[in-house]
Coordinates of C-alpha atoms in Angstrom, one line a residue:
X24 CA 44.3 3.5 -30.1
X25 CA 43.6 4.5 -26.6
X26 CA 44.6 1.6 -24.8
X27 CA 48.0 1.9 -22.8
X28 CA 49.0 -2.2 -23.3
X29 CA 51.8 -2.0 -25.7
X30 CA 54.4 -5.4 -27.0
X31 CA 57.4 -5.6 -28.6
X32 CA 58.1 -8.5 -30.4
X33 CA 61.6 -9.0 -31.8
X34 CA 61.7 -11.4 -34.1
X35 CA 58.1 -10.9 -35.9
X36 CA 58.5 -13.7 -38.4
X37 CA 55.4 -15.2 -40.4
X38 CA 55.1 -18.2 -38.0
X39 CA 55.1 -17.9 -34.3
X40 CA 56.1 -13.8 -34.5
X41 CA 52.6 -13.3 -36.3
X42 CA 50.7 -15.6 -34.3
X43 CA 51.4 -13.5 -31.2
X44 CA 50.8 -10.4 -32.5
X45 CA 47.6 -11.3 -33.7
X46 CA 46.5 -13.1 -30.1
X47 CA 47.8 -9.8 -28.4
X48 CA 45.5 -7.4 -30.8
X49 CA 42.7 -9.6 -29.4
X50 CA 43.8 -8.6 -26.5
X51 CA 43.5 -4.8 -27.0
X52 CA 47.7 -4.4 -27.0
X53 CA 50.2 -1.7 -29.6
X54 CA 51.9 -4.3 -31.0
X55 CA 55.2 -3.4 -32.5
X56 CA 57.0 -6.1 -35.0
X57 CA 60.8 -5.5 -34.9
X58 CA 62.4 -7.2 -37.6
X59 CA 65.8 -6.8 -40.0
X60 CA 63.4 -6.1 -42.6
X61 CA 59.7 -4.8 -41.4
X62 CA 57.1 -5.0 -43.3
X63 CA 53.2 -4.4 -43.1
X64 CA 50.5 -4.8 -45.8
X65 CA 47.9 -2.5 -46.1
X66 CA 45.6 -4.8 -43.9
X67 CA 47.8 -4.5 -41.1
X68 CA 48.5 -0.7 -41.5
X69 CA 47.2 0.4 -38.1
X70 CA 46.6 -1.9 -35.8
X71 CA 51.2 -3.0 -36.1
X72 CA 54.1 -0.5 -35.7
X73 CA 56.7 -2.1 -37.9
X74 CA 60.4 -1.2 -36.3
X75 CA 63.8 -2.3 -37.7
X76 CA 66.2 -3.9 -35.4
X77 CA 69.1 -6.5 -36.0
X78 CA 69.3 -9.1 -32.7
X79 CA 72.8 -9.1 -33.4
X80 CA 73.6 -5.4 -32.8
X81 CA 72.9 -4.2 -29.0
X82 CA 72.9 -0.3 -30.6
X83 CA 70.0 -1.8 -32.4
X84 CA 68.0 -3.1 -30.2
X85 CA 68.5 0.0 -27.9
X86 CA 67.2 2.3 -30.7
X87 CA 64.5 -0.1 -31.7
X88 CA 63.2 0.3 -27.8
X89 CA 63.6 3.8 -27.8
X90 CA 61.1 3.9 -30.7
X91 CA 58.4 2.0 -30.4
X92 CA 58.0 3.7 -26.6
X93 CA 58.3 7.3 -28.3
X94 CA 55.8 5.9 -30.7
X95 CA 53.7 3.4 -28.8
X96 CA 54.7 4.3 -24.9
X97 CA 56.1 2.2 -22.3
X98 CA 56.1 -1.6 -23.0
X99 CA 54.9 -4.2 -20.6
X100 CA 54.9 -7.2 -22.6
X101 CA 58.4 -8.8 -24.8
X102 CA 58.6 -11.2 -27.0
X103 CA 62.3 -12.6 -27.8
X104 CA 61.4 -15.0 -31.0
X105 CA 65.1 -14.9 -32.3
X106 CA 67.4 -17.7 -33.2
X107 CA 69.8 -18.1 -35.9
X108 CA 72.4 -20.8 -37.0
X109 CA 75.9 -20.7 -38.8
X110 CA 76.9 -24.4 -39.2
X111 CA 80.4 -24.9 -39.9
X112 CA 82.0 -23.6 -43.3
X113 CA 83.4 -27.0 -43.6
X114 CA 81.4 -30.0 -41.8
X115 CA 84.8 -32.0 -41.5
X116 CA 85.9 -29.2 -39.3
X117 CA 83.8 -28.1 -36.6
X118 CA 86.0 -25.1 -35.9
X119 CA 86.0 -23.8 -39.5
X120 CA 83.3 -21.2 -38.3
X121 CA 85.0 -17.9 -38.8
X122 CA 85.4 -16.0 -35.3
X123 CA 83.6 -12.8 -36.7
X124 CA 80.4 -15.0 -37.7
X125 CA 80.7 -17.0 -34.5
X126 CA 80.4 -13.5 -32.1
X127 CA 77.8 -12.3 -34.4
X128 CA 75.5 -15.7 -33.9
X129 CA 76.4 -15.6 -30.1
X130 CA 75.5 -12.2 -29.6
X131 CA 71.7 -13.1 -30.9
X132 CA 71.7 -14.5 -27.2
X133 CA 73.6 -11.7 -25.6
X134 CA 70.6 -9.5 -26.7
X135 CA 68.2 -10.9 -25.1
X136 CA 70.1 -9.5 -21.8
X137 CA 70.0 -5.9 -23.9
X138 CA 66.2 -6.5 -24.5
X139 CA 65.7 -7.3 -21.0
X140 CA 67.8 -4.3 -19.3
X141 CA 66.0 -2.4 -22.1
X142 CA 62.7 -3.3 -21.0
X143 CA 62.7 -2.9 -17.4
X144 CA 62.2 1.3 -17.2
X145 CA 58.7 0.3 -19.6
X146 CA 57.8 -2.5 -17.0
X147 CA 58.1 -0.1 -13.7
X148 CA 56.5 2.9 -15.4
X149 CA 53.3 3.8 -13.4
X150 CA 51.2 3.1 -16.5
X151 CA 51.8 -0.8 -15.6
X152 CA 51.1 -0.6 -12.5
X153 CA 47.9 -2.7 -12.8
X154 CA 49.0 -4.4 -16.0
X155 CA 51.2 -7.5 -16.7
X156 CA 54.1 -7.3 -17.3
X157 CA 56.3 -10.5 -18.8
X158 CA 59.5 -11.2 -21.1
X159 CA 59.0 -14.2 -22.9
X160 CA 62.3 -15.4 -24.8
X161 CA 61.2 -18.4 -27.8
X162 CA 63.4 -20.8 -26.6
X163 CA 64.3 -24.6 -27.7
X164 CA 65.6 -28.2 -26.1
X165 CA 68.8 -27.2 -27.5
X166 CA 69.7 -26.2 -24.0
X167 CA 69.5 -29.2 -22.2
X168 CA 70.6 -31.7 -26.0
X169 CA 74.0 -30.1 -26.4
X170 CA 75.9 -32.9 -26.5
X171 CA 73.8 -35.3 -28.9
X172 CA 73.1 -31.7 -31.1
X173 CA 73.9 -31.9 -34.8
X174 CA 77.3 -29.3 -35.3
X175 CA 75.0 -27.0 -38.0
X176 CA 72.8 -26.5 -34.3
X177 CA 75.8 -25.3 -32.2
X178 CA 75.6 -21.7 -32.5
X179 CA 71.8 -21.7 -31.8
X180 CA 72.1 -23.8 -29.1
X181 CA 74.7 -21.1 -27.8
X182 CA 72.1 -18.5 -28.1
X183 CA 68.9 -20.5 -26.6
X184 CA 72.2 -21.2 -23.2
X185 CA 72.6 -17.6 -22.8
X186 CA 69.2 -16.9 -23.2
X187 CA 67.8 -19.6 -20.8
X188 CA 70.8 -18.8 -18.3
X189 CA 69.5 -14.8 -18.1
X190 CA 65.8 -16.1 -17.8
X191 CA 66.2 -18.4 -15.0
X192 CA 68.1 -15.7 -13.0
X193 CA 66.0 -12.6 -14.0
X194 CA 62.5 -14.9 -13.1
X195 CA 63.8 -14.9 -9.5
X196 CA 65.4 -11.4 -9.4
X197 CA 62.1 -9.6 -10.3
X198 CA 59.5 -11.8 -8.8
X199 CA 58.5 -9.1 -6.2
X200 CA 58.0 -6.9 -8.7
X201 CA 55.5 -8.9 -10.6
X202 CA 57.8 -9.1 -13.6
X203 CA 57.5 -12.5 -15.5
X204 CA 60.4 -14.5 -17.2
X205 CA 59.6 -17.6 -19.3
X206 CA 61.7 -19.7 -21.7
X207 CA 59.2 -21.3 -23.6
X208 CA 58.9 -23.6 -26.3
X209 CA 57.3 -26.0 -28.5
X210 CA 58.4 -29.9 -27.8
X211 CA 57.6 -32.9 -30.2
X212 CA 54.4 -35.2 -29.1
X213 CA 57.5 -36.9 -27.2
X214 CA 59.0 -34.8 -25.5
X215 CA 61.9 -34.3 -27.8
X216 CA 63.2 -32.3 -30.6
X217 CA 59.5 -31.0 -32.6
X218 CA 59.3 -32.3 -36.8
X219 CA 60.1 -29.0 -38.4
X220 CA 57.8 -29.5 -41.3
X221 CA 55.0 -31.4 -39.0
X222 CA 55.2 -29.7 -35.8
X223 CA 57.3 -26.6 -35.7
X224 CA 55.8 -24.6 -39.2
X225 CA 51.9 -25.4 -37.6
X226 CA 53.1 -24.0 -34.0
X227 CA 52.3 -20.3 -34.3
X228 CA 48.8 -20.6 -32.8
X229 CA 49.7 -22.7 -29.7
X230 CA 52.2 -20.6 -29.4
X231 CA 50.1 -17.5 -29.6
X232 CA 47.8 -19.5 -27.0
X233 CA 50.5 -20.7 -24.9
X234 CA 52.1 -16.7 -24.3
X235 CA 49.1 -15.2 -23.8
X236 CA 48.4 -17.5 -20.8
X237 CA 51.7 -17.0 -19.4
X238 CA 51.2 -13.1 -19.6
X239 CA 47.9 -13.3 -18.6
X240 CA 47.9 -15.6 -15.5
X241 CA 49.6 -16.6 -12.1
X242 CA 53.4 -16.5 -12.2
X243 CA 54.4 -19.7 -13.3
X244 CA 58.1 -21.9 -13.4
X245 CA 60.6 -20.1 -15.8
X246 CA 60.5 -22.7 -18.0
X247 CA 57.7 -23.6 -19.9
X248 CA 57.8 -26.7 -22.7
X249 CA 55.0 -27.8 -24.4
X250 CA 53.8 -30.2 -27.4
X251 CA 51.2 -28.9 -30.6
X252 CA 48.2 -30.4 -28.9
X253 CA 49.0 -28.2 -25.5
X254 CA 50.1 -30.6 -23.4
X255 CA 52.4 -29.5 -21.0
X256 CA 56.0 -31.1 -20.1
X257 CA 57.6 -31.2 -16.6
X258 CA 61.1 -28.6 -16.4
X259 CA 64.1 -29.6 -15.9
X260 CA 66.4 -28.9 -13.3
X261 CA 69.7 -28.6 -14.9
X262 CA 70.6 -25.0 -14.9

């Protein structure tokens, strides 16, 4: 591979995670697929580097950087597709999650701002200079439906607050460095919470669609929602 593109994508699930990585070989990019577990047939031998990582563990997300750019080189392009729930031990008793499982399902957000600080010497290296250069965390409506949001949601709709919170500040803080930020993610045909079954399992190519404009084109909002059909929804202000 000569090409000097190279994306991380934590979270390299068989939905959205492979979706990407597909649209970004296209696209001449390394790909790297972090996950707990990584694993590539003999098909994809090549053209992936598989690289464990645990989104709950900041060591692990360090060394997982460190080795895809000894392996790969600098990164330009991120993909944060992590999210996780622990609903309540007891559904009577919200606050029957235990603490050590509650940090550990919180700190799935806090690593996105480990990915993020980790990313940053890959997206000022001189190789990028001419290239794009965008995190893109996989986010949800969680954020803004807290209040209405089942309790077996809370803890990912802790994660998707964190996460949204450091992408709305970091899209401002690096915008005259050409770095992108984006929370993005799939909405239902209303707006609102997306079927799982009917809208969310059939999402990896708009997905895949939907990023690769983002890296590819103008800087856009920080937050980016949209439906399985493309449309696109207006942001809220409520950050």
């Amino acid at each position: 591979m000569s090409s000097n593109l190279v994306a991380f994508i934590i979270g390299a699930g068989s939905n959205i995670g492979d979706a990407v990585a597909a649209k970004l070989r296209e696209q001449d990019y390394k790909v790297a697929l972090g996950s707990r577990n990584p694993k590539v047939d003999g098909k994809a031998k090549g053209h992936y580097f598989p690289v464990k990582v645990d989104a709950q563990s900041k060591e692990s997300v360090l060394a997982a950087f460190e080795s895809v750019s000894k392996e790969l080189g600098p990164v330009n392009v991120v993909v944060y597709n992590v999210g996780g729930q622990y609903p309540p031990p007891n559904p009577k008793d919200f606050l029957s999650i235990p603490l050590d499982d509650y940090f550990k399902q919180s700190a799935v957000g806090l690593n996105a701002y480990t990915a993020a600080q980790a990313a940053l010497p890959g997206f000022r290296d001189p190789v990028h200079k001419n290239h794009p250069k965008a995190f893109i965390v996989t986010g949800n409506i969680l954020v803004y439906n807290w209040v209405s949001s089942a309790l077996h949601w809370h803890t990912l709709g802790i994660q998707k607050t964190l996460e949204a919170r450091l992408i709305a500040t970091s899209a401002g803080a690096y915008e005259e460095e050409g770095i992108k930020f984006y929370y993005a993610f799939l909405v239902g045909r209303d707006g609102g919470i997306p079927d799982y079954d009917e809208e969310f399992l059939k999402s990896g190519p708009i997905h895949a669609d939907v990023y690769w404009k983002l890296i590819d084109g103008e800087k856009k909002h920080w937050e980016q929602r949209f439906d399985l059909d493309g449309k696109k929804f207006p942001h809220e202000e409520r950050l």
